[in-house]
Amino acid sequence: MKLDELYALLRRRGVLWPTAEIYGGAQGLYDYGPLGAALKRRLERAWATWFVGRSPDYYLIEPSEIVPEAVVRASGHLENFTDPEITCEACKSAFRAETVLEKVRPNGIDGLAPSQIEEVVRTHQVHCPNCGSSALAVPEAFNLMFDVPFGVARTERAYLLPETAQASYLAFSRMWEVGRKALPLGVAVVGRAYRNEIAPRQVLFRMRTFTQAELQIFFDPAAPPGRLGPLAAEKVPVLRAERRERGEGSTERVPAADLVAGGLPEFYVEHLVHMLRFLRDVLGYPSERIRFFEKSAQERAFYNRLQFDAEVHLESLGGYKEVAAVHYRGDYDLRRHSEGSGKDLSISRGGPERLVPHVLELTFGVDRNLWALADVHLVRDGERAVWKLPPYLAPVSIGVFPLITKEHRPFAEQLARELLAAGVEAEYDEASSIGKRYARMDEAGTPFCATVDGLTVGAGPEQGTVTLRHRDSRAQERVPSAELAGRLSASLRHPWPPPA
Amino acid sequence: MKLDELYALLRRRGVLWPTAEIYGGAQGLYDYGPLGAALKRRLERAWATWFVGRSPDYYLIEPSEIVPEAVVRASGHLENFTDPEITCEACKSAFRAETVLEKVRPNGIDGLAPSQIEEVVRTHQVHCPNCGSSALAVPEAFNLMFDVPFGVARTERAYLLPETAQASYLAFSRMWEVGRKALPLGVAVVGRAYRNEIAPRQVLFRMRTFTQAELQIFFDPAAPPGRLGPLAAEKVPVLRAERRERGEGSTERVPAADLVAGGLPEFYVEHLVHMLRFLRDVLGYPSERIRFFEKSAQERAFYNRLQFDAEVHLESLGGYKEVAAVHYRGDYDLRRHSEGSGKDLSISRGGPERLVPHVLELTFGVDRNLWALADVHLVRDGERAVWKLPPYLAPVSIGVFPLITKEHRPFAEQLARELLAAGVEAEYDEASSIGKRYARMDEAGTPFCATVDGLTVGAGPEQGTVTLRHRDSRAQERVPSAELAGRLSASLRHPWPPPA
């Protein structure tokens, strides 16, 4: 679906809407309604199972999203977490430089200093998108963090975290004590991050507060986590930085082993494959719509040695969009926090030798993927809209309907209660025709519906059976109601990750 | 346990610790480690099941925690969400007035204007807690909200929500459309709230960012939600405002029906009882440590018509502490947001008559209750510390141990995997002696442990059985491993709420 159609449907169904909608909304802020909130919880759980569930030495924590200034000074965000902007001296508008220069610099402006951006503006004779004036200026970079100074005099400087990762670095030494005192050690956070975006846009893709799911794997580079093993032949869709620089913009499907042979570390490639499998096998994005976009040394974030962004091609947003990434951050973070805090974060390797652990970061945008799950799986099928979510992600697992409310309600209500007690997310619905109830469940992504009718409550051979209807095939079958929970359990079960 | 002992234990076990601990911590900010984060998730789920699960017309949403200024202006927070402070002109310290005046005004200073507080200071000859000077001043009230202005020039004023409730009021009209268009309609949020506390203290009890679980029930006062029915005889521990004003400070246990006969609305009392049952029957706080503290007209929050704070007596904090509350907010909120937004939030009652729905708010401090769960249930039993959490709240449901690692590991690991697949949170542990493993699990609140030994893997009559050990009684029994999941399921199941 196109953006407008998809967004309208998601709003109407209460999946999401702009924050403070009755006040005209607020740019870059969204609320999740009941379906959206339930889908988000399931998506977060799927992520945690797949990534954190790989190893008993990987832990999920829940840190504060506010940190004192010393933390973001040490991390480099106070200095470097900026977004170049372009202002118009005629109409006083301000824009993200990247947006204004999108057409003349399709690969973005990552790594360019304000003076270099100014040169791009002059060279390409760029005009103000608002008033058309050529009086454009490129001021000093604008820091994207929100500061929330504490205290009566607001003198204790503190910041909303721009990435959850920092909280995991802060927790490293405590987690080292709490855990087995062995590497690799994983510390994961599913939490909020905050950015004062100059120009929020594309719905859930550039928000001012958003949810990240990030796993930081601390490891010894002499014994990095991840061996390809049987995954060596898995084809990874990559767009290498070098090829892009030569002007070749197409994605290659390269066997994982060849990426290693070509110079990428094996542990890194193994995690590209693990991410690929999550996007493809768990979230159900079609293979041909996924690619790993390598950022060059100039383009990547200041802390990264290697950075491949996982992108998905989204019809609603007209192209490939970043939904996750695999970052090799080296020992940058723990080294900086050792210096900043004065606490030695190195660990003993046995003997006098000490090591500042390296970090492999798996980052995942929860909101962006929620949108991608709608873009990819919410489709028109003739008159109806069907959200073909993988069953274990669907907010409601089964709709339970009485065919005739008065006669079949007690049985249907009881069945819904029993399914809930058995851990199956069942929703009872008696409003309007069965056809309309199917349509509502289709839009909500509900994979199954069970209808209670005269045969169910009658004394014949089909007593106690219900009509089980499958969302995608629209197939219907007769199933004893007592067998429902068991019948559904396999498809409602989330795929289990291979061990790390 | 006393505060220091309890806090030290929770830190050591990685339940929680101060944010940015390696930087010396940050006042009023805490991180939850693996055990704390898991307990918090279970507590939130228990809350949602008990309160939101009462009715299919009650919904859980996940809104943004940032709102534009117009919202907090309409809600009254811009004007009224203040905390009187006292400053010392000698040493320049600033304090919460309530803290400084604790001894001379044990019932607090809610509702007092700065000039009245100044009078209290003079009358009681209060001195600076820091330097002892009597040169104390009471400046104009200090607003507790954090502002996070948007945009390059930071001109779009926005605020971190001081209570999640506001997000539910903003969502009312959208939820009315999404739901059945009928009252009562419930909108719940489990999310962050933010307060620039002048003097954060008492660990999780006065934080700068914290998690609230709040259910707003929108209803027609002509048909309010909640009938006492069989709960009429339930005794509610109350401390009425009127009695306190007469100087009688003891809690009475009053049958619910008598509270109604005494003038409290039946729907309100029914929700006091529902809250009482959650604290007592689900969270396991002993009856005699719970009380409902009624705030007088002068003491209660500016939007409330009725306010009873649910308090629990905590040894670690030396007295009764508020952990939840039941607020009858009338039509204040929707009326204010109607005026503020210009959108009519009244609904049709059929015919020309329209109604601005009233709000009953059930609010619950997630962090405070997490602390209370530690205070109440983490006890010394001789040498050992045992966290006697209700089993359905325990982060780990069962520890699975091999008696002799080499010989029994494969069976034990397989058993742990099978339990996980069956939805039982199992943790495999092979480190150190069985006694130490029991002790670790006791501290973590794990209700069951299963040990795999020679009999399990032998060929005798006890083949396949394990030793199941119960945390609280320390009783041990022999159970076939295949029956474990079934045996535990009853005690791991959360008590189901009665319908609304």
mmCIF file of N, CA and C in Angstrom, chain B residues 24 35 56 240 303 425:
data_model
loop_
_atom_site.group_PDB
_atom_site.id
_atom_site.type_symbol
_atom_site.label_atom_id
_atom_site.label_comp_id
_atom_site.label_asym_id
_atom_site.label_seq_id
_atom_site.Cartn_x
_atom_site.Cartn_y
_atom_site.Cartn_z
ATOM 1 N N GLY B 24 29.951 7.197 39.748
ATOM 2 C CA GLY B 24 29.538 7.625 41.080
ATOM 3 C C GLY B 24 28.028 7.692 41.245
ATOM 4 N N LEU B 35 17.638 -9.723 36.992
ATOM 5 C CA LEU B 35 16.563 -10.161 37.891
ATOM 6 C C LEU B 35 15.516 -9.073 38.087
ATOM 7 N N PRO B 56 -13.384 -6.625 28.551
ATOM 8 C CA PRO B 56 -12.930 -6.493 27.156
ATOM 9 C C PRO B 56 -12.971 -5.045 26.675
ATOM 10 N N ARG B 240 -9.349 7.362 57.683
ATOM 11 C CA ARG B 240 -10.154 8.429 57.098
ATOM 12 C C ARG B 240 -9.579 9.803 57.447
ATOM 13 N N TYR B 303 -6.807 17.743 41.010
ATOM 14 C CA TYR B 303 -7.843 17.248 40.091
ATOM 15 C C TYR B 303 -8.775 16.228 40.735
ATOM 16 N N GLU B 425 9.871 -20.760 32.883
ATOM 17 C CA GLU B 425 11.146 -20.057 32.894
ATOM 18 C C GLU B 425 12.158 -20.872 33.707
#
